[in-house]
mmCIF file of C-alpha atoms in Angstrom:
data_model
loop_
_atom_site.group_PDB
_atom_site.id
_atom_site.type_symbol
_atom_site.label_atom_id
_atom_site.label_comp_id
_atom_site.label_asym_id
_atom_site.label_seq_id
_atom_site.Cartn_x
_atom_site.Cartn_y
_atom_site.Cartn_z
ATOM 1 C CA UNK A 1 -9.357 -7.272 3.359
ATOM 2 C CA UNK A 2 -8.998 -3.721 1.191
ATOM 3 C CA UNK A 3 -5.332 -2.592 1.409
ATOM 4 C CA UNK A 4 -4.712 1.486 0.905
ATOM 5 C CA UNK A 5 -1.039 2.257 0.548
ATOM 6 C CA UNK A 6 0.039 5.801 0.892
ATOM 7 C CA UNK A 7 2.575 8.206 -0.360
ATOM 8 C CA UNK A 8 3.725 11.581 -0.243
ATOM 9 C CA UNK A 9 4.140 13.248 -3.598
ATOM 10 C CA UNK A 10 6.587 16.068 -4.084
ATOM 11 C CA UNK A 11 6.318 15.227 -8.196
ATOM 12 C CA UNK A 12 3.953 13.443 -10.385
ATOM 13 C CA UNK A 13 4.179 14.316 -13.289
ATOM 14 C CA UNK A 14 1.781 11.693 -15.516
ATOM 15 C CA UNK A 15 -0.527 14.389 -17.850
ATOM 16 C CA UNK A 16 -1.720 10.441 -20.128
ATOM 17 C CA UNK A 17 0.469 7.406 -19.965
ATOM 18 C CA UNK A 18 3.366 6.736 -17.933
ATOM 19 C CA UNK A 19 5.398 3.600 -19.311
ATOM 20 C CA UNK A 20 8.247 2.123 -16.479
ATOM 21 C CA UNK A 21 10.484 -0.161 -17.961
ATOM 22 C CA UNK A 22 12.385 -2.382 -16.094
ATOM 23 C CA UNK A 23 14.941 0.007 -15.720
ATOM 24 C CA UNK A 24 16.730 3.612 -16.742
ATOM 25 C CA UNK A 25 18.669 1.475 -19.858
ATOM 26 C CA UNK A 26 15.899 -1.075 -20.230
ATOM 27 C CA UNK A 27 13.332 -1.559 -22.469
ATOM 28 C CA UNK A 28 11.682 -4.265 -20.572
ATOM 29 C CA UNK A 29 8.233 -2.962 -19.829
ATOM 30 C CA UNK A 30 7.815 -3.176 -16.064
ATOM 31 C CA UNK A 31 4.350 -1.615 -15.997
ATOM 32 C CA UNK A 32 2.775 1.739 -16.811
ATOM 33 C CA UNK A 33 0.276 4.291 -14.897
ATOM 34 C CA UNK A 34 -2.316 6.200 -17.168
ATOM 35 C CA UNK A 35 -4.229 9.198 -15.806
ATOM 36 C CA UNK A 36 -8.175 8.782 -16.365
ATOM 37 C CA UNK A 37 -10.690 11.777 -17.470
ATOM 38 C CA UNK A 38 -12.426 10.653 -13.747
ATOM 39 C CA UNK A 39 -12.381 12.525 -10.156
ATOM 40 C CA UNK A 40 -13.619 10.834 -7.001
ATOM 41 C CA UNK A 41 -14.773 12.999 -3.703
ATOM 42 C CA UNK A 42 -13.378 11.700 -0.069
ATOM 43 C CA UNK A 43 -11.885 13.590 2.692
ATOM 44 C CA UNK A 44 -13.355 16.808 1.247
ATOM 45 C CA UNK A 45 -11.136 16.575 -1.334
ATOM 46 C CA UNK A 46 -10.927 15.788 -4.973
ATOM 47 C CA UNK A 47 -8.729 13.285 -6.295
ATOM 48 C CA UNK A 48 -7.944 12.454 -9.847
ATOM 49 C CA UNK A 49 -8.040 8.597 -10.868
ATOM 50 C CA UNK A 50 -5.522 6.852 -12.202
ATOM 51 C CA UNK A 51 -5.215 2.978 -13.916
ATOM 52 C CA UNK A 52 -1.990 0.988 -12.972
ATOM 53 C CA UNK A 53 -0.860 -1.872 -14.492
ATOM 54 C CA UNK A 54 2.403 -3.799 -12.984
ATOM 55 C CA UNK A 55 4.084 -6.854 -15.386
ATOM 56 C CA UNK A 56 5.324 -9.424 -14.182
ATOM 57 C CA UNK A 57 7.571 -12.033 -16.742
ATOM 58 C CA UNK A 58 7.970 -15.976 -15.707
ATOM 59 C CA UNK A 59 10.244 -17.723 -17.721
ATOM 60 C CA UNK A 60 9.067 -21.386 -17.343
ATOM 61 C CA UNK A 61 7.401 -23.801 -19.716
ATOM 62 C CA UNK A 62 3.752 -24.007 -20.396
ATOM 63 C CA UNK A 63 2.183 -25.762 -23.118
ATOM 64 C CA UNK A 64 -0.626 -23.981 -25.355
ATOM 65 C CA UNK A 65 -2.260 -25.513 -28.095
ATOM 66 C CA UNK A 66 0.118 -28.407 -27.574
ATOM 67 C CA UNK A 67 2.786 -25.905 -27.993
ATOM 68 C CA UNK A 68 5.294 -25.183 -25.861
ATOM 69 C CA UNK A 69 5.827 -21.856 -24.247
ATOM 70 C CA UNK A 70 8.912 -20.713 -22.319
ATOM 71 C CA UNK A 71 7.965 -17.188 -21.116
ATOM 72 C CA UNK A 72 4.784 -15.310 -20.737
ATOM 73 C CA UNK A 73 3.768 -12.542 -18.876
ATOM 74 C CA UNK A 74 0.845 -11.680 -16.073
ATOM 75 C CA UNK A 75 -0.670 -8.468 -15.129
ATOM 76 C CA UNK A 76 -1.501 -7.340 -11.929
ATOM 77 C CA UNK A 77 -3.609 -3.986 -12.200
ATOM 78 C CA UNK A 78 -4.585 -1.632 -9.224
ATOM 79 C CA UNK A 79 -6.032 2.298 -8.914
ATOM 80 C CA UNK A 80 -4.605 5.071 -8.082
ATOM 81 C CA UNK A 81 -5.924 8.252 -6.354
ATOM 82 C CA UNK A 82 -3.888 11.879 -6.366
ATOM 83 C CA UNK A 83 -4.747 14.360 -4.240
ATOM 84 C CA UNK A 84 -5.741 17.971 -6.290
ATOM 85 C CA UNK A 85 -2.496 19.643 -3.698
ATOM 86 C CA UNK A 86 -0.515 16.778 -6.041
ATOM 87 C CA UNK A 87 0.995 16.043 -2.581
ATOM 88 C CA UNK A 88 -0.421 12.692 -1.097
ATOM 89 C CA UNK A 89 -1.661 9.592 -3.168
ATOM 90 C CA UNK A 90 -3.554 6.813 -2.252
ATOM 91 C CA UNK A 91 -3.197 3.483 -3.838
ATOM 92 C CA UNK A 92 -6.537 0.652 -3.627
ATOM 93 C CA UNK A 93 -4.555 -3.079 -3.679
ATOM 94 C CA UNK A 94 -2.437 -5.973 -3.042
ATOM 95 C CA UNK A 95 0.870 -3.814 -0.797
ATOM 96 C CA UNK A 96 3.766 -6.206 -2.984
ATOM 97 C CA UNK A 97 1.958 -4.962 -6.221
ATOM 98 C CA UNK A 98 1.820 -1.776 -5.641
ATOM 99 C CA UNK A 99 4.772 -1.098 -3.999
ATOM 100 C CA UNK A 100 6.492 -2.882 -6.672
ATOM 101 C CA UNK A 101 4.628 -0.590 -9.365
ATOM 102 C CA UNK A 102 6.019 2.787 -7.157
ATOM 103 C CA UNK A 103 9.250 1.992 -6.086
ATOM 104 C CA UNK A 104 10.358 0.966 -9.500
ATOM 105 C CA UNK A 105 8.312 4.379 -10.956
ATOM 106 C CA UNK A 106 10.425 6.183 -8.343
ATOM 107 C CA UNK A 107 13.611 4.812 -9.134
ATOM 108 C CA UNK A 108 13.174 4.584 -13.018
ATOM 109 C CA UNK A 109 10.810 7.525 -14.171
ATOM 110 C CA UNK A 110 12.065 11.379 -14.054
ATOM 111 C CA UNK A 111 8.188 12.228 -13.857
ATOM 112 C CA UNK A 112 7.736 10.785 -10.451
ATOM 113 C CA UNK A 113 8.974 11.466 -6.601
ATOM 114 C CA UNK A 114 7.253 10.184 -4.164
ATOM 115 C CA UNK A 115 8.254 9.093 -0.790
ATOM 116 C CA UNK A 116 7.355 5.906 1.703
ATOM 117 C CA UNK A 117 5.934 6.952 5.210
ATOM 118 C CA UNK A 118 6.486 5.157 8.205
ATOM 119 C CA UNK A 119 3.557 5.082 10.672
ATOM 120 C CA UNK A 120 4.366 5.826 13.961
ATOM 121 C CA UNK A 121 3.562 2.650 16.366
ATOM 122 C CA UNK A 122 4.590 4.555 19.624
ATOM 123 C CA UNK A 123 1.820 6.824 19.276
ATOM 124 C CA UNK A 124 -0.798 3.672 17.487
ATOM 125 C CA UNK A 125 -0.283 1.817 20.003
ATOM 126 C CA UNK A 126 0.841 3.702 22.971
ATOM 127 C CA UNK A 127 -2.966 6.269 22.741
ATOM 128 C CA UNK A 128 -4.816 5.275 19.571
ATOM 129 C CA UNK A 129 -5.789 1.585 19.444
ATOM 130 C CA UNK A 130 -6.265 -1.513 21.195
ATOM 131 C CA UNK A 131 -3.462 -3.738 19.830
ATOM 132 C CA UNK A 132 -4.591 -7.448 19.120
ATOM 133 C CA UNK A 133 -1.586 -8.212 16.725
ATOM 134 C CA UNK A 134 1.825 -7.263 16.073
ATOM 135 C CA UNK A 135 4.442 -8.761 13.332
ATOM 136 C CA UNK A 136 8.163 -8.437 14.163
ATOM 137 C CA UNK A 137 11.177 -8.594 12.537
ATOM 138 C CA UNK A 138 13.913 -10.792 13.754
ATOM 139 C CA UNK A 139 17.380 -12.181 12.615
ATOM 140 C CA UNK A 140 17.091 -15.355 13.135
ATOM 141 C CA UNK A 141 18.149 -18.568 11.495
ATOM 142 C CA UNK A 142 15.230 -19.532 9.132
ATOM 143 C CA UNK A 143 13.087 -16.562 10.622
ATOM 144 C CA UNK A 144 12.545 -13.166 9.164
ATOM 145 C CA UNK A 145 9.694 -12.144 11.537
ATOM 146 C CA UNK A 146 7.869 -13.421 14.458
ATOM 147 C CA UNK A 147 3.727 -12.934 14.693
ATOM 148 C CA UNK A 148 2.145 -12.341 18.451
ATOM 149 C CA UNK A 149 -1.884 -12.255 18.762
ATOM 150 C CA UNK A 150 -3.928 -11.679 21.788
ATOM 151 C CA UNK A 151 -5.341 -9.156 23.789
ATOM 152 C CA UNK A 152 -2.283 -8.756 26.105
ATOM 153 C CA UNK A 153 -0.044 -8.074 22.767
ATOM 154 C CA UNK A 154 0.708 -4.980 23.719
ATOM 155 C CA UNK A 155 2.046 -5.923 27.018
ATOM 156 C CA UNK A 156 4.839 -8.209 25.690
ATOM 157 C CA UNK A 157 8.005 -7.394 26.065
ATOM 158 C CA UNK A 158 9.324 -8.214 23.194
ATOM 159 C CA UNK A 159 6.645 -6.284 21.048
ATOM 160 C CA UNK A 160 7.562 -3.093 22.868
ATOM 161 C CA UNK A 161 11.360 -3.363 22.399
ATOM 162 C CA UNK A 162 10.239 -3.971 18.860
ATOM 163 C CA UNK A 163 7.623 -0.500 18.678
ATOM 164 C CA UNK A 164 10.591 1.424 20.139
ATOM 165 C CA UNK A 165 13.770 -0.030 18.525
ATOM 166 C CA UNK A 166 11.201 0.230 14.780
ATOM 167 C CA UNK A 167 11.579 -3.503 13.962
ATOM 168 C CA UNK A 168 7.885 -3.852 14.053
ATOM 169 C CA UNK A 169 6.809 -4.821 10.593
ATOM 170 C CA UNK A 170 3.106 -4.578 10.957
ATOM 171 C CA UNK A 171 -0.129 -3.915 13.812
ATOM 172 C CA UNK A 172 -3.465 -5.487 13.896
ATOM 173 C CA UNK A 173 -5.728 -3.190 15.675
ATOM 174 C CA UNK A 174 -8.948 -2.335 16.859
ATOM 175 C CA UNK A 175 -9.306 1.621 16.622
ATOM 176 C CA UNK A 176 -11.608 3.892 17.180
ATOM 177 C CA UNK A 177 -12.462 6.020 13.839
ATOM 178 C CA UNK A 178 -15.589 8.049 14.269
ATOM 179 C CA UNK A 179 -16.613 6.676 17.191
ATOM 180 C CA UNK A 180 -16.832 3.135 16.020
ATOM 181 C CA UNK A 181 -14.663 0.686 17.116
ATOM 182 C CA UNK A 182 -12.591 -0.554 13.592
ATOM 183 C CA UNK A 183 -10.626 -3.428 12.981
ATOM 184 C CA UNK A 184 -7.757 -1.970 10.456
ATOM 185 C CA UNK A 185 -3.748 -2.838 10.068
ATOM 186 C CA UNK A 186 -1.105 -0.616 9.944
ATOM 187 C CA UNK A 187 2.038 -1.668 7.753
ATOM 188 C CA UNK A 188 5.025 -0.205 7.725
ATOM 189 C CA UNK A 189 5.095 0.035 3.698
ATOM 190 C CA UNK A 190 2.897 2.616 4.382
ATOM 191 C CA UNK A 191 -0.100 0.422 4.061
ATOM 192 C CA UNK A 192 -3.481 0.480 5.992
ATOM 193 C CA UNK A 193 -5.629 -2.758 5.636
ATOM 194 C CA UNK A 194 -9.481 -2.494 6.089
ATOM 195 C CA UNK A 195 -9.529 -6.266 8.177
ATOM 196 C CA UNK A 196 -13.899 -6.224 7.513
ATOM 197 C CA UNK A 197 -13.803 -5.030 4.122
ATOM 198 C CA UNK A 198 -17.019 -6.854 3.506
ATOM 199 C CA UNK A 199 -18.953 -4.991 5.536
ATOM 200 C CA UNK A 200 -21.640 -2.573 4.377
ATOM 201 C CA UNK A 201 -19.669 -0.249 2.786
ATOM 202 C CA UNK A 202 -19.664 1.067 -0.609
ATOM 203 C CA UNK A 203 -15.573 1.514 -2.510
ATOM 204 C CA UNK A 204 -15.617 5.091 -1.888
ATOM 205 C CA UNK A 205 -16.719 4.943 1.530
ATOM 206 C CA UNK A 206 -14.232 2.652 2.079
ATOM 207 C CA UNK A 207 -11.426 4.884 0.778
ATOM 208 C CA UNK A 208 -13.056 7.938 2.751
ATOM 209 C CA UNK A 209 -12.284 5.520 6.212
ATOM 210 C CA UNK A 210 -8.914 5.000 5.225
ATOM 211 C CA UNK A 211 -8.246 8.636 4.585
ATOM 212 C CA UNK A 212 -9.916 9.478 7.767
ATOM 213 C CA UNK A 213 -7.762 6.553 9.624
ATOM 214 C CA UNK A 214 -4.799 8.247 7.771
ATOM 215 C CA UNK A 215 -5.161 12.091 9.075
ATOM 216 C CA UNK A 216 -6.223 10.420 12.263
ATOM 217 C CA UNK A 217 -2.894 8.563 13.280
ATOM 218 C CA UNK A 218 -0.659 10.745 11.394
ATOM 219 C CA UNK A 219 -2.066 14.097 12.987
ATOM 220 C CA UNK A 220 -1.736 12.714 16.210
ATOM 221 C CA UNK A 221 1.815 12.797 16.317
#
């Protein structure tokens, strides 16, 4: 799978390096997003590229060398694409990682505002795809969501109460993106998952059928 999470930008302010700490008083590094010299082409549109890293501390014992180690740190790293209107970006990996790297750039960094969108799954899945999967949210004892799969998903009772009340966490779909039918999630992190992303398909093509899934379910209403 290729996951594409997307945001709207109203500021973005990164002209080299971009260093978020843990927090506003902290100088814990939490990660850090540094603009590249390089410009990609998709969606008739020119986007400038951008190299993320996100930190993540454990504090637990390893040995090294026959030496003990209590903390150390691992680094998740992802790319980043901003549109030239500096108004929608477009970010290639894992959804915790990168939505860990933004929400804690939003909260912590002056330079950036950006905001989470929230597909609508009336219209995905009332007119724009075939619905083979839906994930649901539920309070529950020992439960935090409840998975349904089939062709008939749709038709379950409990997924629509869950479409309409906007406790539906995620939909696995079939949809139909330049006339070809495409099997591609929708997340409500704002995340679109490519399910075949080993098919023939080079990275930028890739990233041009998620920006073409994007326009298509968000234009529709």
């Amino acid at each position: 799978m290729s996951t594409y999470t997307f945001r709207r930008v109203t500021a973005f302010n990164v002209p080299n390096v971009l260093t978020i700490n843990n927090s506003s008083t902290s100088t814990i590094r939490y990660g850090s997003i540094e603009r590249t010299q390089q410009t990609v082409m998709f969606g008739n549109q020119t986007w400038t590229v951008f190299n993320c890293i996100r930190n993540h501390r454990k504090e637990d014992v390893i040995w090294i060398d026959d030496m003990p180690v209590d903390s150390w740190e691992t680094r998740d790293q992802f790319t980043l694409y901003l549109n030239a209107r500096q108004n929608l970006l477009v970010a290639q990996g894992p959804s915790k990682v990168v939505k860990g790297l933004l929400d804690r750039a939003n909260k912590v960094c002056d330079e950036i505002d950006i905001t989470a969108l929230h597909f609508n799954f009336d219209t995905i899945a009332g007119r724009l795809a075939n619905v083979q999967q839906a994930w649901v949210s539920v309070n529950e004892a020992g439960l935090t969501s409840v998975g349904y799969m089939g062709t008939r998903v749709r038709d379950k009772e409990e997924v629509q109460t869950a479409i309409a009340q906007h406790h539906a966490s995620y939909l696995g779909t079939v949809i139909d993106i330049d006339g070809i039918g495409r099997a591609m999630g929708f997340s409500q992190k704002g995340a679109i998952i490519l399910i075949n992303a080993n098919q023939p398909m080079s990275e930028l093509e890739k990233l041009n059928l998620a920006f073409t899934t994007y326009r298509h379910v968000t234009e529709a209403g």
